[in-house]
């Protein structure tokens, strides 16, 4: 099963959001979000890791979250996380 480019980008965005310390500091991770994020573990397998090796760090982070260790940060109300849609991906998908 080959991972599509769009799927790979979503996985890498999630990895950056949860693993990178700068992003962690801006993302408030409460119990509800933690539970939703932990549902990702069922989609992680060796085939996925073979195609995207950096996701091993995401798996480690998810394991830490499962043990009750919330990511540091817990952003304040004034901190904002801005996600920008990149039109290049959409355009390439529409051309294909």
GROMACS .gro file of N, CA and C in nm:
model
  288
    1UNK      N    1   0.084  -0.117   0.000
    1UNK     CA    2   0.000   0.000   0.000
    1UNK      C    3   0.089   0.123   0.000
    2UNK      N    4   0.078   0.204  -0.105
    2UNK     CA    5   0.162   0.322  -0.118
    2UNK      C    6   0.092   0.444  -0.058
    3UNK      N    7   0.167   0.521   0.015
    3UNK     CA    8   0.117   0.642   0.079
    3UNK      C    9   0.111   0.755  -0.024
    4UNK      N   10  -0.003   0.822  -0.035
    4UNK     CA   11  -0.015   0.933  -0.130
    4UNK      C   12   0.057   1.056  -0.076
    5UNK      N   13   0.083   1.150  -0.165
    5UNK     CA   14   0.153   1.272  -0.125
    5UNK      C   15   0.070   1.351  -0.024
    6UNK      N   16  -0.060   1.358  -0.045
    6UNK     CA   17  -0.146   1.432   0.048
    6UNK      C   18  -0.146   1.367   0.186
    7UNK      N   19  -0.154   1.235   0.190
    7UNK     CA   20  -0.150   1.164   0.319
    7UNK      C   21  -0.016   1.187   0.389
    8UNK      N   22   0.091   1.182   0.311
    8UNK     CA   23   0.224   1.202   0.369
    8UNK      C   24   0.237   1.342   0.429
    9UNK      N   25   0.183   1.441   0.361
    9UNK     CA   26   0.191   1.577   0.412
    9UNK      C   27   0.111   1.594   0.540
   10UNK      N   28  -0.004   1.529   0.548
   10UNK     CA   29  -0.083   1.536   0.671
   10UNK      C   30  -0.006   1.472   0.786
   11UNK      N   31   0.053   1.356   0.763
   11UNK     CA   32   0.131   1.290   0.867
   11UNK      C   33   0.249   1.376   0.912
   12UNK      N   34   0.317   1.438   0.816
   12UNK     CA   35   0.432   1.522   0.851
   12UNK      C   36   0.388   1.648   0.926
   13UNK      N   37   0.274   1.704   0.890
   13UNK     CA   38   0.222   1.820   0.964
   13UNK      C   39   0.190   1.782   1.108
   14UNK      N   40   0.126   1.667   1.125
   14UNK     CA   41   0.095   1.621   1.261
   14UNK      C   42   0.223   1.596   1.340
   15UNK      N   43   0.320   1.540   1.273
   15UNK     CA   44   0.447   1.515   1.339
   15UNK      C   45   0.511   1.645   1.384
   16UNK      N   46   0.513   1.745   1.296
   16UNK     CA   47   0.571   1.875   1.334
   16UNK      C   48   0.493   1.938   1.448
   17UNK      N   49   0.362   1.929   1.443
   17UNK     CA   50   0.279   1.991   1.546
   17UNK      C   51   0.302   1.929   1.683
   18UNK      N   52   0.321   1.799   1.689
   18UNK     CA   53   0.330   1.730   1.817
   18UNK      C   54   0.472   1.702   1.864
   19UNK      N   55   0.568   1.698   1.772
   19UNK     CA   56   0.704   1.661   1.810
   19UNK      C   57   0.795   1.783   1.827
   20UNK      N   58   0.784   1.879   1.739
   20UNK     CA   59   0.873   1.997   1.743
   20UNK      C   60   0.842   2.083   1.865
   21UNK      N   61   0.942   2.116   1.944
   21UNK     CA   62   0.919   2.195   2.066
   21UNK      C   63   0.856   2.333   2.041
   22UNK      N   64   0.893   2.399   1.932
   22UNK     CA   65   0.835   2.532   1.905
   22UNK      C   66   0.686   2.522   1.878
   23UNK      N   67   0.645   2.419   1.805
   23UNK     CA   68   0.502   2.402   1.777
   23UNK      C   69   0.428   2.354   1.901
   24UNK      N   70   0.489   2.267   1.977
   24UNK     CA   71   0.428   2.218   2.102
   24UNK      C   72   0.392   2.332   2.195
   25UNK      N   73   0.480   2.431   2.200
   25UNK     CA   74   0.459   2.543   2.290
   25UNK      C   75   0.336   2.626   2.252
   26UNK      N   76   0.294   2.618   2.127
   26UNK     CA   77   0.181   2.697   2.080
   26UNK      C   78   0.051   2.618   2.072
   27UNK      N   79   0.058   2.489   2.101
   27UNK     CA   80  -0.060   2.403   2.088
   27UNK      C   81  -0.105   2.357   2.226
   28UNK      N   82  -0.221   2.403   2.267
   28UNK     CA   83  -0.275   2.364   2.398
   28UNK      C   84  -0.331   2.223   2.387
   29UNK      N   85  -0.272   2.131   2.459
   29UNK     CA   86  -0.313   1.991   2.451
   29UNK      C   87  -0.385   1.952   2.579
   30UNK      N   88  -0.518   1.959   2.577
   30UNK     CA   89  -0.596   1.921   2.693
   30UNK      C   90  -0.635   1.773   2.681
   31UNK      N   91  -0.713   1.723   2.774
   31UNK     CA   92  -0.749   1.581   2.776
   31UNK      C   93  -0.828   1.539   2.651
   32UNK      N   94  -0.921   1.624   2.607
   32UNK     CA   95  -1.002   1.589   2.491
   32UNK      C   96  -0.916   1.578   2.366
   33UNK      N   97  -0.829   1.675   2.345
   33UNK     CA   98  -0.739   1.671   2.229
   33UNK      C   99  -0.644   1.552   2.239
   34UNK      N  100  -0.596   1.526   2.359
   34UNK     CA  101  -0.505   1.412   2.377
   34UNK      C  102  -0.573   1.282   2.338
   35UNK      N  103  -0.698   1.264   2.379
   35UNK     CA  104  -0.771   1.142   2.343
   35UNK      C  105  -0.790   1.130   2.193
   36UNK      N  106  -0.821   1.240   2.126
   36UNK     CA  107  -0.840   1.239   1.981
   36UNK      C  108  -0.709   1.211   1.909
   37UNK      N  109  -0.601   1.270   1.958
   37UNK     CA  110  -0.470   1.249   1.896
   37UNK      C  111  -0.426   1.104   1.912
   38UNK      N  112  -0.456   1.045   2.027
   38UNK     CA  113  -0.414   0.907   2.051
   38UNK      C  114  -0.485   0.807   1.960
   39UNK      N  115  -0.596   0.847   1.899
   39UNK     CA  116  -0.663   0.756   1.804
   39UNK      C  117  -0.578   0.735   1.679
   40UNK      N  118  -0.478   0.820   1.657
   40UNK     CA  119  -0.390   0.805   1.542
   40UNK      C  120  -0.303   0.680   1.551
   41UNK      N  121  -0.280   0.633   1.673
   41UNK     CA  122  -0.190   0.518   1.691
   41UNK      C  123  -0.235   0.395   1.613
   42UNK      N  124  -0.366   0.378   1.595
   42UNK     CA  125  -0.412   0.258   1.525
   42UNK      C  126  -0.378   0.259   1.377
   43UNK      N  127  -0.346   0.378   1.322
   43UNK     CA  128  -0.311   0.388   1.181
   43UNK      C  129  -0.161   0.376   1.157
   44UNK      N  130  -0.084   0.371   1.264
   44UNK     CA  131   0.061   0.365   1.251
   44UNK      C  132   0.106   0.219   1.249
   45UNK      N  133   0.181   0.184   1.145
   45UNK     CA  134   0.232   0.048   1.130
   45UNK      C  135   0.369   0.052   1.062
   46UNK      N  136   0.430  -0.062   1.049
   46UNK     CA  137   0.565  -0.068   0.991
   46UNK      C  138   0.568  -0.022   0.846
   47UNK      N  139   0.462  -0.046   0.771
   47UNK     CA  140   0.456   0.000   0.633
   47UNK      C  141   0.460   0.152   0.626
   48UNK      N  142   0.390   0.217   0.716
   48UNK     CA  143   0.392   0.363   0.723
   48UNK      C  144   0.531   0.414   0.762
   49UNK      N  145   0.594   0.348   0.858
   49UNK     CA  146   0.728   0.389   0.902
   49UNK      C  147   0.832   0.366   0.792
   50UNK      N  148   0.813   0.264   0.709
   50UNK     CA  149   0.905   0.241   0.599
   50UNK      C  150   0.898   0.354   0.497
   51UNK      N  151   0.778   0.409   0.477
   51UNK     CA  152   0.762   0.516   0.379
   51UNK      C  153   0.794   0.654   0.437
   52UNK      N  154   0.771   0.672   0.566
   52UNK     CA  155   0.799   0.799   0.634
   52UNK      C  156   0.873   0.773   0.765
   53UNK      N  157   1.003   0.749   0.760
   53UNK     CA  158   1.079   0.719   0.882
   53UNK      C  159   1.070   0.824   0.993
   54UNK      N  160   1.055   0.954   0.962
   54UNK     CA  161   1.045   1.052   1.072
   54UNK      C  162   0.925   1.030   1.164
   55UNK      N  163   0.830   0.948   1.123
   55UNK     CA  164   0.712   0.925   1.207
   55UNK      C  165   0.742   0.839   1.329
   56UNK      N  166   0.863   0.782   1.336
   56UNK     CA  167   0.901   0.709   1.457
   56UNK      C  168   0.901   0.803   1.578
   57UNK      N  169   0.942   0.927   1.556
   57UNK     CA  170   0.940   1.026   1.665
   57UNK      C  171   0.797   1.057   1.707
   58UNK      N  172   0.707   1.063   1.610
   58UNK     CA  173   0.566   1.086   1.642
   58UNK      C  174   0.511   0.970   1.723
   59UNK      N  175   0.549   0.848   1.689
   59UNK     CA  176   0.503   0.732   1.765
   59UNK      C  177   0.553   0.739   1.910
   60UNK      N  178   0.677   0.780   1.927
   60UNK     CA  179   0.732   0.794   2.062
   60UNK      C  180   0.654   0.900   2.140
   61UNK      N  181   0.623   1.011   2.075
   61UNK     CA  182   0.548   1.118   2.140
   61UNK      C  183   0.408   1.070   2.178
   62UNK      N  184   0.344   0.995   2.089
   62UNK     CA  185   0.211   0.942   2.119
   62UNK      C  186   0.216   0.843   2.236
   63UNK      N  187   0.323   0.764   2.242
   63UNK     CA  188   0.339   0.672   2.355
   63UNK      C  189   0.354   0.749   2.486
   64UNK      N  190   0.428   0.859   2.482
   64UNK     CA  191   0.443   0.942   2.602
   64UNK      C  192   0.308   1.001   2.643
   65UNK      N  193   0.231   1.045   2.545
   65UNK     CA  194   0.099   1.101   2.575
   65UNK      C  195   0.007   0.994   2.634
   66UNK      N  196   0.018   0.872   2.584
   66UNK     CA  197  -0.065   0.763   2.635
   66UNK      C  198  -0.032   0.732   2.781
   67UNK      N  199   0.093   0.756   2.819
   67UNK     CA  200   0.134   0.733   2.957
   67UNK      C  201   0.094   0.848   3.049
   68UNK      N  202   0.036   0.952   2.991
   68UNK     CA  203  -0.011   1.064   3.071
   68UNK      C  204   0.080   1.184   3.073
   69UNK      N  205   0.185   1.179   2.995
   69UNK     CA  206   0.276   1.292   2.987
   69UNK      C  207   0.225   1.385   2.878
   70UNK      N  208   0.167   1.499   2.920
   70UNK     CA  209   0.118   1.595   2.821
   70UNK      C  210   0.235   1.674   2.766
   71UNK      N  211   0.229   1.710   2.637
   71UNK     CA  212   0.337   1.791   2.580
   71UNK      C  213   0.352   1.921   2.656
   72UNK      N  214   0.479   1.966   2.670
   72UNK     CA  215   0.500   2.092   2.739
   72UNK      C  216   0.440   2.206   2.658
   73UNK      N  217   0.416   2.311   2.725
   73UNK     CA  218   0.355   2.425   2.659
   73UNK      C  219   0.218   2.448   2.718
   74UNK      N  220   0.116   2.385   2.664
   74UNK     CA  221  -0.018   2.408   2.709
   74UNK      C  222  -0.056   2.553   2.686
   75UNK      N  223  -0.033   2.599   2.569
   75UNK     CA  224  -0.043   2.739   2.526
   75UNK      C  225  -0.144   2.823   2.600
   76UNK      N  226  -0.108   2.946   2.620
   76UNK     CA  227  -0.200   3.040   2.683
   76UNK      C  228  -0.309   3.079   2.584
   77UNK      N  229  -0.411   3.147   2.634
   77UNK     CA  230  -0.523   3.186   2.548
   77UNK      C  231  -0.478   3.281   2.437
   78UNK      N  232  -0.373   3.361   2.461
   78UNK     CA  233  -0.331   3.458   2.361
   78UNK      C  234  -0.243   3.396   2.252
   79UNK      N  235  -0.184   3.280   2.278
   79UNK     CA  236  -0.100   3.216   2.178
   79UNK      C  237  -0.187   3.163   2.066
   80UNK      N  238  -0.138   3.176   1.945
   80UNK     CA  239  -0.218   3.133   1.830
   80UNK      C  240  -0.135   3.040   1.743
   81UNK      N  241  -0.201   2.942   1.689
   81UNK     CA  242  -0.139   2.851   1.594
   81UNK      C  243  -0.209   2.876   1.462
   82UNK      N  244  -0.131   2.913   1.363
   82UNK     CA  245  -0.188   2.945   1.233
   82UNK      C  246  -0.144   2.838   1.135
   83UNK      N  247  -0.240   2.772   1.074
   83UNK     CA  248  -0.213   2.674   0.969
   83UNK      C  249  -0.253   2.737   0.837
   84UNK      N  250  -0.166   2.727   0.739
   84UNK     CA  251  -0.192   2.788   0.610
   84UNK      C  252  -0.208   2.679   0.505
   85UNK      N  253  -0.316   2.685   0.430
   85UNK     CA  254  -0.336   2.591   0.321
   85UNK      C  255  -0.243   2.629   0.207
   86UNK      N  256  -0.172   2.531   0.156
   86UNK     CA  257  -0.078   2.556   0.049
   86UNK      C  258  -0.145   2.520  -0.084
   87UNK      N  259  -0.168   2.620  -0.171
   87UNK     CA  260  -0.241   2.594  -0.295
   87UNK      C  261  -0.166   2.505  -0.393
   88UNK      N  262  -0.035   2.490  -0.377
   88UNK     CA  263   0.042   2.407  -0.468
   88UNK      C  264  -0.007   2.263  -0.464
   89UNK      N  265  -0.035   2.213  -0.345
   89UNK     CA  266  -0.081   2.075  -0.331
   89UNK      C  267  -0.216   2.059  -0.400
   90UNK      N  268  -0.306   2.151  -0.377
   90UNK     CA  269  -0.439   2.144  -0.437
   90UNK      C  270  -0.430   2.148  -0.589
   91UNK      N  271  -0.347   2.239  -0.641
   91UNK     CA  272  -0.332   2.251  -0.785
   91UNK      C  273  -0.274   2.125  -0.846
   92UNK      N  274  -0.176   2.065  -0.781
   92UNK     CA  275  -0.115   1.943  -0.837
   92UNK      C  276  -0.214   1.827  -0.832
   93UNK      N  277  -0.299   1.824  -0.730
   93UNK     CA  278  -0.400   1.718  -0.724
   93UNK      C  279  -0.507   1.737  -0.831
   94UNK      N  280  -0.541   1.861  -0.859
   94UNK     CA  281  -0.642   1.888  -0.961
   94UNK      C  282  -0.591   1.859  -1.101
   95UNK      N  283  -0.461   1.878  -1.124
   95UNK     CA  284  -0.401   1.848  -1.255
   95UNK      C  285  -0.391   1.700  -1.282
   96UNK      N  286  -0.376   1.621  -1.176
   96UNK     CA  287  -0.354   1.476  -1.192
   96UNK      C  288  -0.479   1.402  -1.232
   0.00000   0.00000   0.00000
